[in-house]
CSV table of C-alpha atoms in Angstrom, one decimal:
chain,number,residue,atom,x,y,z
K,1,MET,CA,12.3,-19.1,16.9
K,2,ARG,CA,12.1,-16.7,19.4
K,3,LYS,CA,12.4,-13.2,19.5
K,4,LYS,CA,15.7,-11.0,19.7
K,5,ILE,CA,16.2,-7.7,22.0
K,6,LEU,CA,18.9,-5.3,22.0
K,7,LEU,CA,18.7,-3.9,25.1
K,8,ILE,CA,21.7,-0.9,25.9
K,9,GLU,CA,21.8,0.7,29.6
K,10,ASP,CA,24.8,1.9,31.6
K,11,ASN,CA,22.9,0.9,35.5
K,12,LEU,CA,23.9,-2.9,36.1
K,13,ASP,CA,21.4,-3.2,38.3
K,14,MET,CA,19.2,-2.1,35.9
K,15,ARG,CA,20.6,-3.4,32.8
K,16,GLU,CA,19.9,-7.0,35.4
K,17,ASN,CA,16.4,-6.8,35.9
K,18,THR,CA,15.7,-5.9,33.0
K,19,ALA,CA,17.4,-8.9,30.9
K,20,GLU,CA,16.0,-11.1,33.4
K,21,ILE,CA,12.5,-9.4,32.9
K,22,LEU,CA,12.8,-9.8,29.2
K,23,GLN,CA,14.0,-14.0,29.3
K,24,LEU,CA,11.6,-14.6,31.6
K,25,ALA,CA,9.5,-13.7,29.1
K,26,ASN,CA,11.1,-15.8,26.9
K,27,TYR,CA,13.0,-13.4,25.0
K,28,GLU,CA,16.3,-13.8,23.6
K,29,VAL,CA,18.4,-11.1,25.4
K,30,LYS,CA,22.0,-9.6,24.3
K,31,THR,CA,23.2,-6.0,26.6
K,32,ALA,CA,25.3,-3.9,25.9
K,33,GLU,CA,26.9,-1.1,28.9
K,34,ASN,CA,26.7,2.5,26.3
K,35,GLY,CA,25.8,3.5,23.3
K,36,LYS,CA,29.3,3.2,21.5
K,37,GLU,CA,29.4,-1.0,21.7
K,38,GLY,CA,25.5,-1.0,21.4
K,39,VAL,CA,25.8,0.5,18.5
K,40,ALA,CA,28.6,-2.4,17.3
K,41,LEU,CA,26.0,-4.7,18.6
K,42,ALA,CA,23.5,-3.2,16.0
K,43,GLU,CA,25.6,-3.6,13.2
K,44,LYS,CA,27.2,-6.7,13.4
K,45,GLU,CA,23.7,-9.3,14.8
K,46,HIS,CA,20.6,-8.7,13.4
K,47,PHE,CA,17.7,-7.6,16.2
K,48,ASP,CA,14.0,-8.0,16.8
K,49,LEU,CA,14.0,-4.8,18.9
K,50,ILE,CA,16.9,-2.3,19.9
K,51,ILE,CA,15.5,-1.3,24.4
K,52,CYS,CA,17.9,2.1,24.7
K,53,ASP,CA,18.6,4.1,28.0
K,54,ILE,CA,18.8,8.2,27.2
K,55,MET,CA,21.6,9.6,30.1
K,56,MET,CA,24.4,7.3,28.7
K,57,PRO,CA,28.8,8.6,28.5
K,58,VAL,CA,30.7,8.2,25.9
K,59,LEU,CA,27.6,7.5,23.3
K,60,ASP,CA,24.2,8.3,24.7
K,61,GLY,CA,20.2,6.9,23.7
K,62,TYR,CA,19.8,10.3,21.0
K,63,GLY,CA,23.5,9.6,19.2
K,64,VAL,CA,22.8,6.0,19.6
K,65,LEU,CA,18.9,6.3,17.8
K,66,HIS,CA,20.4,8.6,15.4
K,67,LEU,CA,23.2,5.9,13.9
K,68,LEU,CA,21.9,3.3,14.1
K,69,SER,CA,19.0,5.3,11.0
K,70,LYS,CA,21.6,5.9,8.7
K,71,ASN,CA,22.0,1.9,8.1
K,72,LYS,CA,19.9,0.4,5.9
K,73,ASN,CA,20.8,-3.0,8.3
K,74,THR,CA,18.7,-1.1,11.5
K,75,ASN,CA,16.9,1.8,10.9
K,76,SER,CA,13.4,-0.3,10.3
K,77,ILE,CA,14.4,-2.0,13.5
K,78,PRO,CA,11.6,-1.0,16.3
K,79,PHE,CA,13.5,1.5,19.3
K,80,ILE,CA,12.1,2.3,22.4
K,81,PHE,CA,13.7,4.7,24.8
K,82,LEU,CA,14.5,4.4,28.6
K,83,THR,CA,14.9,7.7,31.1
K,84,ALA,CA,14.8,8.9,34.5
K,85,LYS,CA,13.7,12.0,32.7
K,86,ALA,CA,9.7,11.6,32.3
K,87,GLU,CA,9.9,15.9,30.7
K,88,ARG,CA,7.9,16.7,27.8
K,89,THR,CA,10.6,18.7,25.4
K,90,ASP,CA,12.4,15.2,26.6
K,91,PHE,CA,9.5,13.9,24.6
K,92,ARG,CA,9.4,15.2,22.0
K,93,LYS,CA,12.6,14.9,21.2
K,94,GLY,CA,12.9,10.7,21.4
K,95,MET,CA,9.8,11.1,18.6
K,96,GLU,CA,10.8,13.5,16.7
K,97,MET,CA,14.1,11.9,15.8
K,98,GLY,CA,11.9,8.7,14.7
K,99,ALA,CA,11.9,6.1,18.4
K,100,ASP,CA,9.9,3.7,18.4
K,101,ASP,CA,7.7,4.5,22.3
K,102,TYR,CA,9.0,6.1,25.8
K,103,LEU,CA,8.8,4.3,29.2
K,104,THR,CA,9.7,6.4,32.3
K,105,LYS,CA,11.9,5.0,34.8
K,106,PRO,CA,10.9,3.5,37.5
K,107,PHE,CA,8.3,1.7,35.1
K,108,ASP,CA,6.1,-2.0,36.6
K,109,ASP,CA,6.3,-5.2,34.8
K,110,ILE,CA,4.0,-5.6,32.5
K,111,GLU,CA,4.3,-2.1,30.7
K,112,LEU,CA,7.6,-2.5,29.4
K,113,LEU,CA,6.6,-6.6,28.4
K,114,ASN,CA,3.5,-4.4,26.9
K,115,ALA,CA,5.2,-2.0,25.1
K,116,ILE,CA,7.4,-4.7,23.2
K,117,GLU,CA,5.2,-6.0,22.5
K,118,SER,CA,3.1,-3.8,21.4
K,119,ARG,CA,5.9,-2.8,19.1
K,120,LEU,CA,7.5,-6.5,17.6
K,121,LYS,CA,3.2,-6.8,16.8
K,122,LYS,CA,3.7,-3.2,14.3
K,123,SER,CA,6.6,-4.1,12.9
K,124,GLU,CA,5.9,-7.8,11.4
K,125,LEU,CA,2.3,-5.7,10.0
K,126,MET,CA,5.4,-3.5,8.4
K,127,ARG,CA,6.9,-6.5,6.7
K,128,GLN,CA,4.4,-8.9,5.7
K,129,GLU,CA,2.9,-9.1,2.7
K,130,PHE,CA,-1.1,-9.8,1.5
K,131,ALA,CA,-2.1,-10.8,-1.2
K,132,ASN,CA,-3.9,-8.1,-3.6
K,133,ASN,CA,-7.2,-10.3,-3.2
K,134,VAL,CA,-10.3,-10.7,-1.1
K,135,ASN,CA,-8.4,-13.0,0.9
K,136,GLY,CA,-5.0,-10.9,1.2
K,137,LEU,CA,-8.2,-8.0,2.4
K,138,ASN,CA,-9.4,-10.5,4.6
K,139,GLN,CA,-6.5,-11.8,6.2
K,140,PHE,CA,-5.5,-7.5,7.3
K,141,ILE,CA,-8.1,-7.2,8.7
K,142,GLU,CA,-7.2,-10.2,10.7
K,143,THR,CA,-3.9,-9.1,11.9
K,144,VAL,CA,-4.8,-5.2,12.3
K,145,LYS,CA,-7.4,-6.5,14.8
K,146,GLY,CA,-4.7,-7.4,17.2
K,147,PHE,CA,-5.1,-4.0,17.9
K,148,ASP,CA,-6.6,-2.9,20.4
K,149,SER,CA,-7.4,0.4,18.3
K,150,LEU,CA,-9.2,-2.0,15.4
K,151,LYS,CA,-10.5,-4.3,17.2
K,152,LYS,CA,-14.8,-3.6,16.0
K,153,ILE,CA,-13.3,-3.8,11.9
K,154,SER,CA,-15.5,-5.8,10.8
K,155,GLU,CA,-15.2,-9.0,8.4
K,156,GLU,CA,-18.6,-8.9,6.5
K,157,ASN,CA,-17.2,-6.9,3.5
K,158,GLU,CA,-20.3,-6.8,-0.2
K,159,LEU,CA,-19.6,-9.6,-2.8
K,160,ARG,CA,-21.6,-7.9,-5.7
K,161,ASN,CA,-21.7,-9.6,-9.0
K,162,TYR,CA,-21.8,-6.4,-11.5
K,163,ARG,CA,-22.4,-6.8,-16.1
K,164,LYS,CA,-21.3,-5.5,-18.8
K,165,LYS,CA,-21.6,-1.8,-18.9
K,166,GLU,CA,-22.9,-1.8,-15.1
K,167,GLU,CA,-21.8,1.2,-13.6
K,168,ILE,CA,-20.1,0.2,-9.7
K,169,TYR,CA,-21.0,4.4,-8.4
K,170,LYS,CA,-21.4,7.5,-11.1
K,171,GLU,CA,-19.7,10.8,-10.7
K,172,ASP,CA,-20.4,13.2,-8.6
K,173,SER,CA,-22.3,10.8,-5.8
K,174,TYR,CA,-21.3,9.9,-2.1
K,175,PRO,CA,-18.5,7.5,-1.6
K,176,LYS,CA,-19.6,4.4,0.3
K,177,GLY,CA,-17.1,2.0,0.3
K,178,LEU,CA,-13.6,1.1,-1.0
K,179,TYR,CA,-13.8,-1.3,-3.8
K,180,LEU,CA,-12.0,-4.0,-4.1
K,181,LEU,CA,-11.6,-5.8,-7.7
K,182,VAL,CA,-11.6,-9.7,-7.4
K,183,SER,CA,-12.8,-10.7,-10.8
K,184,GLY,CA,-13.7,-9.1,-14.0
K,185,LYS,CA,-12.4,-5.3,-15.5
K,186,ILE,CA,-13.2,-2.1,-14.7
K,187,LYS,CA,-12.5,1.5,-16.3
K,188,THR,CA,-13.5,4.7,-14.6
K,189,CYS,CA,-14.2,7.9,-16.1
K,190,LYS,CA,-15.6,11.7,-16.4
K,191,THR,CA,-17.8,13.3,-19.0
K,192,ASN,CA,-16.7,16.3,-19.2
K,193,GLU,CA,-19.0,20.4,-20.6
K,194,ASP,CA,-19.0,18.6,-24.2
K,195,GLY,CA,-20.5,15.3,-22.9
K,196,LYS,CA,-18.0,13.5,-24.1
K,197,GLU,CA,-15.9,10.9,-22.0
K,198,LEU,CA,-12.8,10.7,-20.9
K,199,ILE,CA,-10.9,6.8,-19.1
K,200,THR,CA,-8.7,7.8,-16.0
K,201,GLY,CA,-8.3,4.2,-15.5
K,202,LEU,CA,-8.7,0.9,-15.4
K,203,TYR,CA,-8.2,-1.8,-13.4
K,204,SER,CA,-8.3,-5.4,-13.8
K,205,GLU,CA,-8.6,-8.6,-10.4
K,206,GLY,CA,-6.7,-7.1,-7.1
K,207,ASP,CA,-6.7,-3.2,-7.5
K,208,TYR,CA,-8.3,-1.2,-5.3
K,209,PHE,CA,-10.9,2.0,-6.1
K,210,GLY,CA,-12.7,4.7,-5.3
K,211,TYR,CA,-10.8,5.5,-1.8
K,212,ILE,CA,-10.5,9.0,-3.5
K,213,ALA,CA,-12.7,10.3,-3.0
K,214,LEU,CA,-12.8,9.3,0.4
K,215,LEU,CA,-9.6,10.1,1.2
K,216,GLU,CA,-11.2,14.2,0.5
K,217,ASP,CA,-14.5,13.3,1.9
K,218,THR,CA,-15.8,14.5,-0.8
K,219,LYS,CA,-18.4,12.9,-3.7
K,220,HIS,CA,-16.1,11.2,-6.7
K,221,LYS,CA,-15.0,13.0,-10.0
K,222,GLU,CA,-15.2,10.3,-11.7
K,223,SER,CA,-17.4,7.7,-12.6
K,224,ALA,CA,-16.9,3.5,-11.6
K,225,VAL,CA,-18.7,1.3,-15.2
K,226,VAL,CA,-18.2,-2.3,-15.7
K,227,LEU,CA,-16.2,-4.0,-19.3
K,228,GLU,CA,-15.9,-7.1,-18.6
K,229,ASP,CA,-18.9,-8.9,-16.6
K,230,ALA,CA,-17.2,-8.2,-12.1
K,231,GLN,CA,-17.7,-9.4,-9.4
K,232,VAL,CA,-15.9,-6.8,-6.9
K,233,CYS,CA,-15.5,-5.9,-3.0
K,234,MET,CA,-16.9,-3.6,-0.7
K,235,MET,CA,-15.5,-2.7,2.1
K,236,PRO,CA,-18.4,-0.2,4.9
K,237,LYS,CA,-16.8,3.4,4.9
K,238,THR,CA,-16.5,2.7,8.1
K,239,ASP,CA,-14.3,-0.1,8.5
K,240,PHE,CA,-11.5,2.5,6.0
K,241,PHE,CA,-11.9,5.3,8.1
K,242,GLU,CA,-10.5,3.3,11.1
K,243,LEU,CA,-7.8,1.0,9.3
K,244,ILE,CA,-6.5,4.9,7.7
K,245,TYR,CA,-6.9,6.9,11.6
K,246,LYS,CA,-7.3,4.6,13.7
K,247,ASN,CA,-3.6,2.9,14.1
K,248,ALA,CA,0.1,5.2,12.1
K,249,GLU,CA,1.2,1.8,11.4
K,250,VAL,CA,-2.1,0.5,10.3
K,251,SER,CA,-3.1,3.7,7.8
K,252,LYS,CA,0.9,3.6,6.4
K,253,LYS,CA,0.4,-0.3,5.6
K,254,PHE,CA,-2.6,0.5,3.9
K,255,ILE,CA,-1.9,3.2,2.1
K,256,GLN,CA,0.8,1.2,0.8
K,257,MET,CA,-1.9,-1.5,-0.4
K,258,LEU,CA,-4.0,0.1,-1.7
K,259,SER,CA,-2.0,2.7,-4.1
K,260,HIS,CA,0.9,0.3,-5.8
K,261,GLN,CA,-0.4,0.5,-9.2
K,262,VAL,CA,-0.7,5.5,-8.3
K,263,GLN,CA,2.6,5.9,-10.8
K,264,GLN,CA,1.3,3.7,-13.4
K,265,ARG,CA,-1.4,5.6,-13.6
K,266,GLU,CA,0.7,8.7,-14.0
K,267,GLU,CA,3.3,7.8,-16.5
K,268,GLN,CA,0.4,6.7,-18.6
K,269,LEU,CA,-1.6,10.4,-18.6
K,270,LEU,CA,1.7,12.4,-19.0
K,271,ARG,CA,1.5,9.6,-22.0
K,272,LEU,CA,-1.5,10.9,-23.1
K,273,ALA,CA,-0.9,14.9,-22.6
K,274,TYR,CA,2.5,14.5,-25.0
K,275,ASN,CA,1.8,11.4,-27.7
K,276,SER,CA,0.4,11.7,-31.1
K,277,ALA,CA,-2.5,10.0,-32.1
K,278,ARG,CA,-1.0,6.9,-34.0
K,279,LYS,CA,0.6,6.9,-30.2
K,280,LYS,CA,-1.7,7.3,-28.2
K,281,VAL,CA,-3.5,4.3,-29.7
K,282,ALA,CA,-0.4,2.6,-29.6
K,283,ASP,CA,-0.1,2.7,-26.0
K,284,ALA,CA,-4.2,2.5,-24.9
K,285,LEU,CA,-3.1,-1.1,-26.8
K,286,ILE,CA,0.7,-1.7,-25.0
K,287,THR,CA,-1.2,-0.9,-21.6
K,288,LEU,CA,-4.3,-2.8,-22.6
K,289,GLN,CA,-2.4,-6.1,-22.4
K,290,ASN,CA,-0.2,-5.2,-19.3
K,291,LYS,CA,-3.2,-5.7,-16.9
K,292,TYR,CA,-4.8,-8.4,-18.1
K,293,GLN,CA,-2.6,-10.1,-19.8
K,294,GLN,CA,-2.1,-11.8,-16.8
K,295,SER,CA,-6.4,-13.3,-17.2
K,296,SER,CA,-6.2,-13.2,-20.9
K,297,LYS,CA,-5.1,-17.3,-22.7
K,298,GLN,CA,-1.9,-17.6,-23.3
K,299,GLY,CA,-1.1,-16.3,-26.5
K,300,ASN,CA,-1.8,-13.6,-28.5
K,301,PHE,CA,-3.9,-11.3,-26.2
K,302,SER,CA,-7.4,-10.5,-27.3
K,303,MET,CA,-10.3,-8.1,-26.4
K,304,GLN,CA,-13.6,-6.9,-27.6
K,305,ILE,CA,-13.7,-3.9,-26.5
K,306,SER,CA,-16.2,-0.7,-28.2
K,307,ARG,CA,-14.0,2.2,-30.6
K,308,GLU,CA,-15.5,4.5,-28.2
K,309,ASP,CA,-14.0,2.8,-25.2
K,310,LEU,CA,-10.8,2.3,-26.4
K,311,ALA,CA,-10.9,6.5,-27.9
K,312,ASN,CA,-11.5,7.6,-24.8
K,313,ILE,CA,-8.2,5.8,-23.4
K,314,ALA,CA,-6.5,7.5,-25.7
K,315,GLY,CA,-7.8,9.9,-25.8
K,316,ILE,CA,-9.1,10.7,-28.4
K,317,ALA,CA,-11.7,11.5,-30.7
K,318,THR,CA,-13.3,7.9,-32.1
K,319,GLU,CA,-13.0,8.4,-35.6
K,320,SER,CA,-9.1,9.3,-35.6
K,321,THR,CA,-9.3,5.7,-33.3
K,322,ILE,CA,-10.8,3.9,-35.6
K,323,ARG,CA,-8.8,5.1,-38.3
K,324,THR,CA,-5.4,4.8,-36.9
K,325,LEU,CA,-7.6,1.3,-36.3
K,326,SER,CA,-7.3,0.1,-40.0
K,327,ASP,CA,-3.5,1.8,-40.4
K,328,LEU,CA,-2.4,-0.6,-38.0
K,329,LYS,CA,-4.2,-3.6,-39.3
K,330,ASP,CA,-2.8,-2.4,-42.9
K,331,GLU,CA,1.0,-2.8,-40.8
K,332,LYS,CA,-0.1,-6.2,-39.4
K,333,LEU,CA,0.2,-5.3,-35.6
K,334,ILE,CA,-3.5,-5.9,-34.7
K,335,GLU,CA,-6.2,-8.0,-35.8
K,336,ILE,CA,-9.4,-7.5,-36.6
K,337,GLN,CA,-12.1,-10.3,-36.2
K,338,SER,CA,-16.1,-8.7,-34.9
K,339,GLY,CA,-15.3,-6.0,-32.8
K,340,LYS,CA,-12.5,-7.4,-31.3
K,341,ILE,CA,-8.7,-6.4,-31.3
K,342,THR,CA,-6.0,-9.0,-31.3
K,343,ILE,CA,-1.9,-7.6,-30.6
K,344,ILE,CA,-0.4,-10.2,-33.2
K,345,ASN,CA,3.0,-8.0,-32.8
K,346,TYR,CA,3.5,-6.6,-28.6
K,347,GLU,CA,7.7,-5.2,-29.6
K,348,LYS,CA,6.9,-3.8,-33.0
K,349,LEU,CA,3.5,-2.4,-31.7
K,350,ALA,CA,5.7,-0.7,-27.8
K,351,ALA,CA,7.7,0.7,-29.8
K,352,LEU,CA,5.8,3.5,-31.6
K,353,ARG,CA,5.0,4.8,-29.0
K,354,ASN,CA,8.4,5.3,-28.4
């Protein structure tokens, strides 16, 4: 399907010549001779990109951009300014208002078409959804390699298998890259001055981890340990930095991919801070089921987890965890057999958290 472009330009010759160039490049083009007419068209029809002159009667380009940015149906359309004025202040004002690019008249055909192609490519990237798995990561990398600044990104990320209780990285170690959990279960944890372990995060298939130390350029503040045999994909930190720092649109999209579980972790930490021991254990069990249910068999959720690990997730002493589990078993909310915990009444257990 051809991309649809709105061209807003008050000069007749410039409008017709530019529209002809775009049509020859196989774009569908609609034109407007002033800003007011352009805003009305943009609000009435769908456009993939808008090219707009700055100096126009009735409503100038800055006014057009301001009005379209306030409309939820038009505020995400890529916007390119055209102007005969080349002063730095005009360039800065346009960009600060949210313009995506800026072409100074006179411009040649190639300069115009390259600017449009670049903006459309970046817009398409932001609309795409990439699966939280190795295929999704590889698809993302293949897509962003279309940008000149990212052609050197490698597609050869390391896949490695880990056994239960094996460490992927240690607290106070320097980060080697970004990790994506392909299968299995992983916890991140840290140890306080008394040697007590606190679990800071739980990760399942499709979760990214280990990137905070990369972003902060520090050592890892926690260890990553395997709860259940796992396969992990690691992206080298050189490629990670390329994706974060070389292109603003790519960086924004990449960070969205990384941070999908951040809100859940923040909510969990708040509950740990204020809940009673009983609520904390119930919350830890519900968190485990919500996190790992998709990879378990149908029916009641079961998991083999040590009492120490469960206590560290709940943020209480192991002895308190054992006593609470016994109470929950007596209340027929869970079953315990050979160390495996099975949740048999999810609704009542979840209600304990409130």
